[in-house]
XYZ file of C-alpha atoms in Angstrom:
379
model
C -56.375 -68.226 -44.411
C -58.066 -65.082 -44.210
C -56.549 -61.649 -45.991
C -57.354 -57.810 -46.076
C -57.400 -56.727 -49.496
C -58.441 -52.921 -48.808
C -59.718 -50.683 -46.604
C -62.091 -47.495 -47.141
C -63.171 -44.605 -44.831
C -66.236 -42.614 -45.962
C -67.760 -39.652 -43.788
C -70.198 -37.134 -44.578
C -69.277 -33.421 -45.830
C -70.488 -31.729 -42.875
C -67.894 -31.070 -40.447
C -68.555 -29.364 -36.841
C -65.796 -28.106 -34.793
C -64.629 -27.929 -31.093
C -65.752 -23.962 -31.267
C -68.734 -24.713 -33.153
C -69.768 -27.411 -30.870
C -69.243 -24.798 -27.990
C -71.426 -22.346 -30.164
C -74.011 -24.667 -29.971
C -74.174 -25.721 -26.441
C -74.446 -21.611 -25.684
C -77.738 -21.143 -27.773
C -80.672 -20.262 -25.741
C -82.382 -22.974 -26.760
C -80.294 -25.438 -25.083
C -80.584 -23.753 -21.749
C -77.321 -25.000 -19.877
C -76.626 -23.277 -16.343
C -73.098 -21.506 -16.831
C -71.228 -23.621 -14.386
C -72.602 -26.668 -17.437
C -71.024 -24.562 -19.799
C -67.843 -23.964 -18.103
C -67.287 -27.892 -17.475
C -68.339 -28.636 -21.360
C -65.627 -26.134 -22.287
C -63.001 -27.521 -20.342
C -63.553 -31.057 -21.106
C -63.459 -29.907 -25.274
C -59.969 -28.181 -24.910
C -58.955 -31.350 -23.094
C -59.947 -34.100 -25.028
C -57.710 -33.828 -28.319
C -60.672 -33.741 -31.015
C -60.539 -30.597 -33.370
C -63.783 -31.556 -35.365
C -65.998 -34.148 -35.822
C -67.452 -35.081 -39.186
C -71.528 -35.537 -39.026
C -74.516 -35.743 -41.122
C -76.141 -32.963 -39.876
C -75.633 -29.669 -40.321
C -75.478 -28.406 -37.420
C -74.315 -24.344 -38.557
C -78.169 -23.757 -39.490
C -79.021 -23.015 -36.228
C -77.257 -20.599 -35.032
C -77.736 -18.553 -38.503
C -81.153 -19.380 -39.251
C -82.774 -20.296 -35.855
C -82.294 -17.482 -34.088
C -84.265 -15.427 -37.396
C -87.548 -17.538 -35.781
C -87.607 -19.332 -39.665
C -88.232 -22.669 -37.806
C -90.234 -24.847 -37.774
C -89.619 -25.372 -41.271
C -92.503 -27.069 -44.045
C -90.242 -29.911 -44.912
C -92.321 -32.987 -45.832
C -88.965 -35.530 -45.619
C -86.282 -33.712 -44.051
C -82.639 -34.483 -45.551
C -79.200 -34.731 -44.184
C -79.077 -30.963 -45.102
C -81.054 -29.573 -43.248
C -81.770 -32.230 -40.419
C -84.063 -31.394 -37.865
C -85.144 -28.392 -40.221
C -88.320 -29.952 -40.479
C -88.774 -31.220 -36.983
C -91.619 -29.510 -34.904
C -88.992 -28.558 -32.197
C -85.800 -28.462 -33.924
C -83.502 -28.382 -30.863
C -85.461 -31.444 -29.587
C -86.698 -33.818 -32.492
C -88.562 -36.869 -31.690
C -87.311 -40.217 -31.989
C -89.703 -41.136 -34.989
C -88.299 -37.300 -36.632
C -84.323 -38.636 -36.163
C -85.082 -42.628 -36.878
C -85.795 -40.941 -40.287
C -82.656 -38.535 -41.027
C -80.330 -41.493 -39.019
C -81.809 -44.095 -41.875
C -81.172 -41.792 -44.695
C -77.205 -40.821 -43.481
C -76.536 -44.417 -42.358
C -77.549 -45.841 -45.931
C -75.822 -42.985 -47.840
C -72.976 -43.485 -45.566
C -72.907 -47.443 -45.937
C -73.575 -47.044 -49.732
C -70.837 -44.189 -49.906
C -67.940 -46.573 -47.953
C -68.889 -50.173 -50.155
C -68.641 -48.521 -53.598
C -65.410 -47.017 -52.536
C -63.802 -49.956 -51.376
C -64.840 -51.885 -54.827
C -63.561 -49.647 -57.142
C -60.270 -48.931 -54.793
C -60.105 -52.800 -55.002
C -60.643 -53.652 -58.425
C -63.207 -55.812 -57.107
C -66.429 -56.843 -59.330
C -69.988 -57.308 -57.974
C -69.778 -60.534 -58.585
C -66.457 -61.919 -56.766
C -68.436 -60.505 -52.977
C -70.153 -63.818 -51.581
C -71.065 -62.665 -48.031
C -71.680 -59.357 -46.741
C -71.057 -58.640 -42.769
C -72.817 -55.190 -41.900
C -72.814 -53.088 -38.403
C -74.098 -50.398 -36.805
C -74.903 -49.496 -32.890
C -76.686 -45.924 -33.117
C -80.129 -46.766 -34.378
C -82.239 -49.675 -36.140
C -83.599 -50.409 -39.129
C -85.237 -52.737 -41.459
C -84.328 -54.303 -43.671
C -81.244 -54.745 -42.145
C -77.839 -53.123 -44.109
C -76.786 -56.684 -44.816
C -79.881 -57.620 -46.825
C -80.321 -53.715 -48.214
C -76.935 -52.853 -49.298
C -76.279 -56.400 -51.534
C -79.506 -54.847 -53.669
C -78.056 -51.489 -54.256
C -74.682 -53.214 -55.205
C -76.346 -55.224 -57.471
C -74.187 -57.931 -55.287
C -75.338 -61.088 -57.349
C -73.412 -63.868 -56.083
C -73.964 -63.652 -52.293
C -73.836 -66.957 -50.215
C -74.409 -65.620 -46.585
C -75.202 -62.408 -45.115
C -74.540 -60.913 -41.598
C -76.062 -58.070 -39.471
C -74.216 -57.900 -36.287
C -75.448 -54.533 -34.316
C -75.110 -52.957 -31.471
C -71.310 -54.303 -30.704
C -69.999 -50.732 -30.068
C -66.824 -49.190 -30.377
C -65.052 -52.622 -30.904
C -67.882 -53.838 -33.516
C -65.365 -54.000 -36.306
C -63.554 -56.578 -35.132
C -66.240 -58.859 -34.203
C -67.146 -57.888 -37.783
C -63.529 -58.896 -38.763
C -63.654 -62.128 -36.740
C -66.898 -63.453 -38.386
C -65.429 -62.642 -42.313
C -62.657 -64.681 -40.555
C -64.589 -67.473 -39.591
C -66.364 -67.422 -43.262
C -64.016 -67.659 -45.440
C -61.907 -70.433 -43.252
C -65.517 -72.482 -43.303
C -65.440 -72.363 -46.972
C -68.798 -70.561 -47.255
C -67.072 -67.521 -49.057
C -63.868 -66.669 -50.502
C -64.691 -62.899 -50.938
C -66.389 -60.705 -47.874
C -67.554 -57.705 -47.604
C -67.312 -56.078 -44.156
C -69.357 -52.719 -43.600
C -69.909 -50.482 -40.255
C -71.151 -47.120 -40.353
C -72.359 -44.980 -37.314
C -74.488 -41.845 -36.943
C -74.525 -40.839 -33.613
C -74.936 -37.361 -34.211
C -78.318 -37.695 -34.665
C -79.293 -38.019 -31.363
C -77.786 -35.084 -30.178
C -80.307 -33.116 -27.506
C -81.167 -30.195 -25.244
C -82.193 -32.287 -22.346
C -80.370 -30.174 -19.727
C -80.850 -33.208 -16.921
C -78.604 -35.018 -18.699
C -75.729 -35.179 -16.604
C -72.288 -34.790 -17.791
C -71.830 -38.347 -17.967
C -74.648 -38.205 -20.916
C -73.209 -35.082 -22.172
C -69.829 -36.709 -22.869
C -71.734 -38.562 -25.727
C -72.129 -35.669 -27.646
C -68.766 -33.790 -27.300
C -67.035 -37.247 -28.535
C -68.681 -38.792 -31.439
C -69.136 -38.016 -35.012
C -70.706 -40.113 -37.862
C -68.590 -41.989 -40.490
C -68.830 -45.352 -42.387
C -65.531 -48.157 -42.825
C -65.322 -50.727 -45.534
C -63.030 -53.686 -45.254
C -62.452 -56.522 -48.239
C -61.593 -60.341 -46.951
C -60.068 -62.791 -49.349
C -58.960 -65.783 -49.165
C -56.362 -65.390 -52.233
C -52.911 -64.467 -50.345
C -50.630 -61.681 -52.091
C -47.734 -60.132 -51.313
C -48.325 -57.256 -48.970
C -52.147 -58.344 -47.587
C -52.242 -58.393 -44.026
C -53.369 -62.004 -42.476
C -56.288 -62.539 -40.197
C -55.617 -64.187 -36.855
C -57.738 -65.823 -34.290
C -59.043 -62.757 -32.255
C -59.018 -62.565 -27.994
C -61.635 -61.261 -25.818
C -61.380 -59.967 -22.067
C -65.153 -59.810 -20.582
C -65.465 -58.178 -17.523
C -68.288 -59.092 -15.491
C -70.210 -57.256 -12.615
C -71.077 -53.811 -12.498
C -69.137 -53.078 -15.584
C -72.695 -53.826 -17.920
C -73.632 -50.499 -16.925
C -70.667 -48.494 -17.527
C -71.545 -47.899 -21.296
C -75.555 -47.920 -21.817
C -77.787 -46.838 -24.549
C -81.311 -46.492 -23.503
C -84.488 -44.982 -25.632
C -86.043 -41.717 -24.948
C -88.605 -40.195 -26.387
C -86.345 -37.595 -27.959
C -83.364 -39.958 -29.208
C -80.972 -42.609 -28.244
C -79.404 -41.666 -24.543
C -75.992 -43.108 -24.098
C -74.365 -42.550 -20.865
C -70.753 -43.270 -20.523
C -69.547 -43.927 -16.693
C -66.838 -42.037 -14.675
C -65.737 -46.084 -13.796
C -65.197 -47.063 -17.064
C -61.554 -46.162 -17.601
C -60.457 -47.368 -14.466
C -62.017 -50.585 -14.706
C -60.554 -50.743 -18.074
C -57.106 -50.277 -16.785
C -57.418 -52.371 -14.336
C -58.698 -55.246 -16.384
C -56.461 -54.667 -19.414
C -53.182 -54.432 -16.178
C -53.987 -57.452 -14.765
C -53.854 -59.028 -18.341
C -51.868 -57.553 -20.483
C -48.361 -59.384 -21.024
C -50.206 -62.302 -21.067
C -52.455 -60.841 -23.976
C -49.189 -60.084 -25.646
C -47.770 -63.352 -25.970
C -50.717 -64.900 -26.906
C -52.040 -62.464 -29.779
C -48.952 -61.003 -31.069
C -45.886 -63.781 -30.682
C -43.906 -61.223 -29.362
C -42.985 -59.565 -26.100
C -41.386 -56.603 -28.173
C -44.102 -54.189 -28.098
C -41.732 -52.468 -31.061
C -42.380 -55.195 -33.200
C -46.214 -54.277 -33.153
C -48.442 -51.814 -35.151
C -50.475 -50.684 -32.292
C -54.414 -50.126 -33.811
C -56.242 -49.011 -30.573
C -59.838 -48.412 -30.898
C -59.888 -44.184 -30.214
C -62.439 -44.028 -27.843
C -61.077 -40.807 -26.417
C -57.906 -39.401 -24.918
C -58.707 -41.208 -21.221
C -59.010 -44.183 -22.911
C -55.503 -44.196 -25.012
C -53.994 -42.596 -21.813
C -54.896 -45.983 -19.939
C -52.603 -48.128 -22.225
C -49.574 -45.377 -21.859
C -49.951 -46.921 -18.058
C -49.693 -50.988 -18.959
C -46.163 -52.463 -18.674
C -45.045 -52.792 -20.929
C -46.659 -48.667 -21.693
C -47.331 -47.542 -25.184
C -46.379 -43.843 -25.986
C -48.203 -41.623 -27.827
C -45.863 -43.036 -30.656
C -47.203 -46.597 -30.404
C -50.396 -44.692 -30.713
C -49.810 -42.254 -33.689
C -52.948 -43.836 -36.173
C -55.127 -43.694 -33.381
C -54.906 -40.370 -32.121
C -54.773 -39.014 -35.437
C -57.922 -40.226 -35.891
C -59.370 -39.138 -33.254
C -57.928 -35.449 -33.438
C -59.398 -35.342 -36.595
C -62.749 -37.390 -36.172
C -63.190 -38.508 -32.727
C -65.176 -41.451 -32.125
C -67.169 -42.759 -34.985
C -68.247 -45.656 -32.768
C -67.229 -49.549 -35.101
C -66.063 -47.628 -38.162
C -63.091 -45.508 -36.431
C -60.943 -48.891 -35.987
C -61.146 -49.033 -39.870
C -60.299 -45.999 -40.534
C -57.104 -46.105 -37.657
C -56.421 -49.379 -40.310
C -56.913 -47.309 -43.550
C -54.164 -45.357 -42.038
C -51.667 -47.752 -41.272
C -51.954 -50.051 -44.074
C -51.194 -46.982 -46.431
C -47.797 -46.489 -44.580
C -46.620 -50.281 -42.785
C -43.618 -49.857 -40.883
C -43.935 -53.044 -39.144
C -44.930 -56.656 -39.929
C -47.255 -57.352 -37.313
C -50.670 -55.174 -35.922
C -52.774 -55.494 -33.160
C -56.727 -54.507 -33.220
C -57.849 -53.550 -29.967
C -61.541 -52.516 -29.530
C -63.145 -51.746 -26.627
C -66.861 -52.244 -26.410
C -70.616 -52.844 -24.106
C -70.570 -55.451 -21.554
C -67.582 -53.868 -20.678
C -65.430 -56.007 -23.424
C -62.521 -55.429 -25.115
C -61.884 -57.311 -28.086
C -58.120 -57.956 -29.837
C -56.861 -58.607 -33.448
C -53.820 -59.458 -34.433
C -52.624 -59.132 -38.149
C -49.371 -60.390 -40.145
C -48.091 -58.762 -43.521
C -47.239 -61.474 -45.783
């Protein structure tokens, strides 16, 4: 059997509002038409998220840019004063981000794993795997071969990079650690995701609101997760996860695709309705498989936040959940929006700190289009 030990959230200190964000769209140098403007502002007073935390700090340029102090002579920019040092700092090249998203994601990924150690109690030398994922850039050495070094992780047995899972990468994350420890390959895992999608934020203004969404929603954050295989009082068990893969047109409906000025993910108007109709035409069945239970009371409900649509679409399943059932998630998301495979952990973080129930259920959407399911029992 498989058991969480801890959870830890780590984001960076920078922290950009709904207004600021609005700020920033209205600079001259992103050159939006008004009626752009007037749809951007309507969608952020819609979509629940007050602030999103992110590794760049994004208040330089509307009090130094507009002074015509840029471009800066910054031999390595730093998650200060990101872009700062870019040619065109409202439109960076990809090589100019690749090297601020490398710096945040490692701080980040560093930031979360010592956390969850000391929170723990956990010594260096009790971690024999290390799982690692990310989706919003690429680099190498891989986390999962870079972060056991900076650890000073001595004892590792296996290691794991699995990228570019999306939004529901934490519990494919979750499932492998699984999979590890019942193998007996490890007894101890360490499980790391960590995001920085800020860092492709752009002035392209032919991206179309469907590529604009992108950059209203997500923030940057890292999640570390401990599996054991020693069972105590309290842990939450690891079961046997569930996947729904839709097939079709659906591949397209959440794309990533390389630019020379950033990552370009597009998120399609047909996504949430193909996800309810998917997750409709299988949901009680999903129930009684994952959770035992009919009761949807009986069930911490851990939805992946993906955004307000997306938690609307299971307050439409029958059985619904209410906004109740989804308490963790939209906190999180009011407070941090979508950090891409970290923000499950963190919507865990929070519940594990306050269990009302004995039984939760992980459910991640993701690429393909996917959703991927969890369930968990206190012992």
């Amino acid at each position: 059997m498989a058991f969480i030990k801890g959870v830890f959230g780590a984001y960076p200190r920078n922290y950009i509002t709904k207004d600021d964000l609005m700020k920033l769209f209205e600079h001259k140098s992103f050159n939006y038409s008004q009626e752009k403007l007037q749809t951007i502002k309507k969608i952020l007073s819609s979509m629940n998220v007050q602030g999103r935390p992110t590794c760049v700090n994004f208040k330089q340029f509307w009090e130094d840019l507009d002074e015509d102090k840029c471009p800066c002579t910054i031999e390595r920019p730093s998650t200060d004063n990101l872009f700062r040092g870019a040619q065109d700092p409202f439109n960076p090249t990809m090589g100019e981000r690749a090297v601020i998203w490398e710096a945040a994601v490692k701080d980040l990924a560093l930031k979360a794993a010592k956390g969850l150690l000391a929170k723990t109690n956990t010594n260096t030398d009790d971690v024999e795997c290390i799982i690692t994922n990310t989706s919003s850039g690429v680099m190498l050495p891989n986390l999962s071969t870079w972060l056991p070094q900076q650890l000073e992780l001595s004892n590792i047995k296996c290691n794991y990079s699995l990228d570019n899972t999306g939004c529901g990468g934490a519990i494919t994350c979750l499932d492998v650690a699984r999979s590890t420890i019942l193998s007996g390959r490890a007894r101890s895992v360490l499980v790391v995701t960590v995001d920085c999608s800020t860092t492709h934020m752009n002035t392209d203004d032919e991206i179309d609101m469907e590529g604009i969404l992108p950059n209203l929603l997500f923030g940057d954050g890292a999640g570390a997760v401990l599996i054991t295989d020693e069972k105590e009082e309290g842990l939450w068990e690891l079961n046997e996860p569930e996947c729904l893969l839709m097939t079709g047109e659906t591949a397209s409906f959440i794309n990533m695709r390389t630019r020379e000025n950033g990552y370009y993910l597009n998120l399609s108007k047909d996504l949430v309705p193909s996800l309810g109709q998917a997750l409709s035409q299988n949901w009680s069945r999903i129930l009684k498989n994952l959770t035992k239970t009919s009761d949807i009371e009986e069930v911490e409900w851990l939805v992946h936040p993906g955004g307000k649509a997306i938690l609307d679409t299971f307050t439409r399943l029958d059985p619904p959940l209410s906004h109740d059932h989804l308490q963790h998630s939209l906190k999180v998301m009011g407070e941090k929006g979508n950090l891409v495979s970290a923000t499950l952990l963190f919507v865990l973080e929070l519940m594990i700190s306050q269990p009302n129930k004995n039984v939760a259920c992980l459910i991640g959407p993701g690429p393909g289009l996917e959703v991927k399911f969890m369930s968990l029992n206190r012992v």
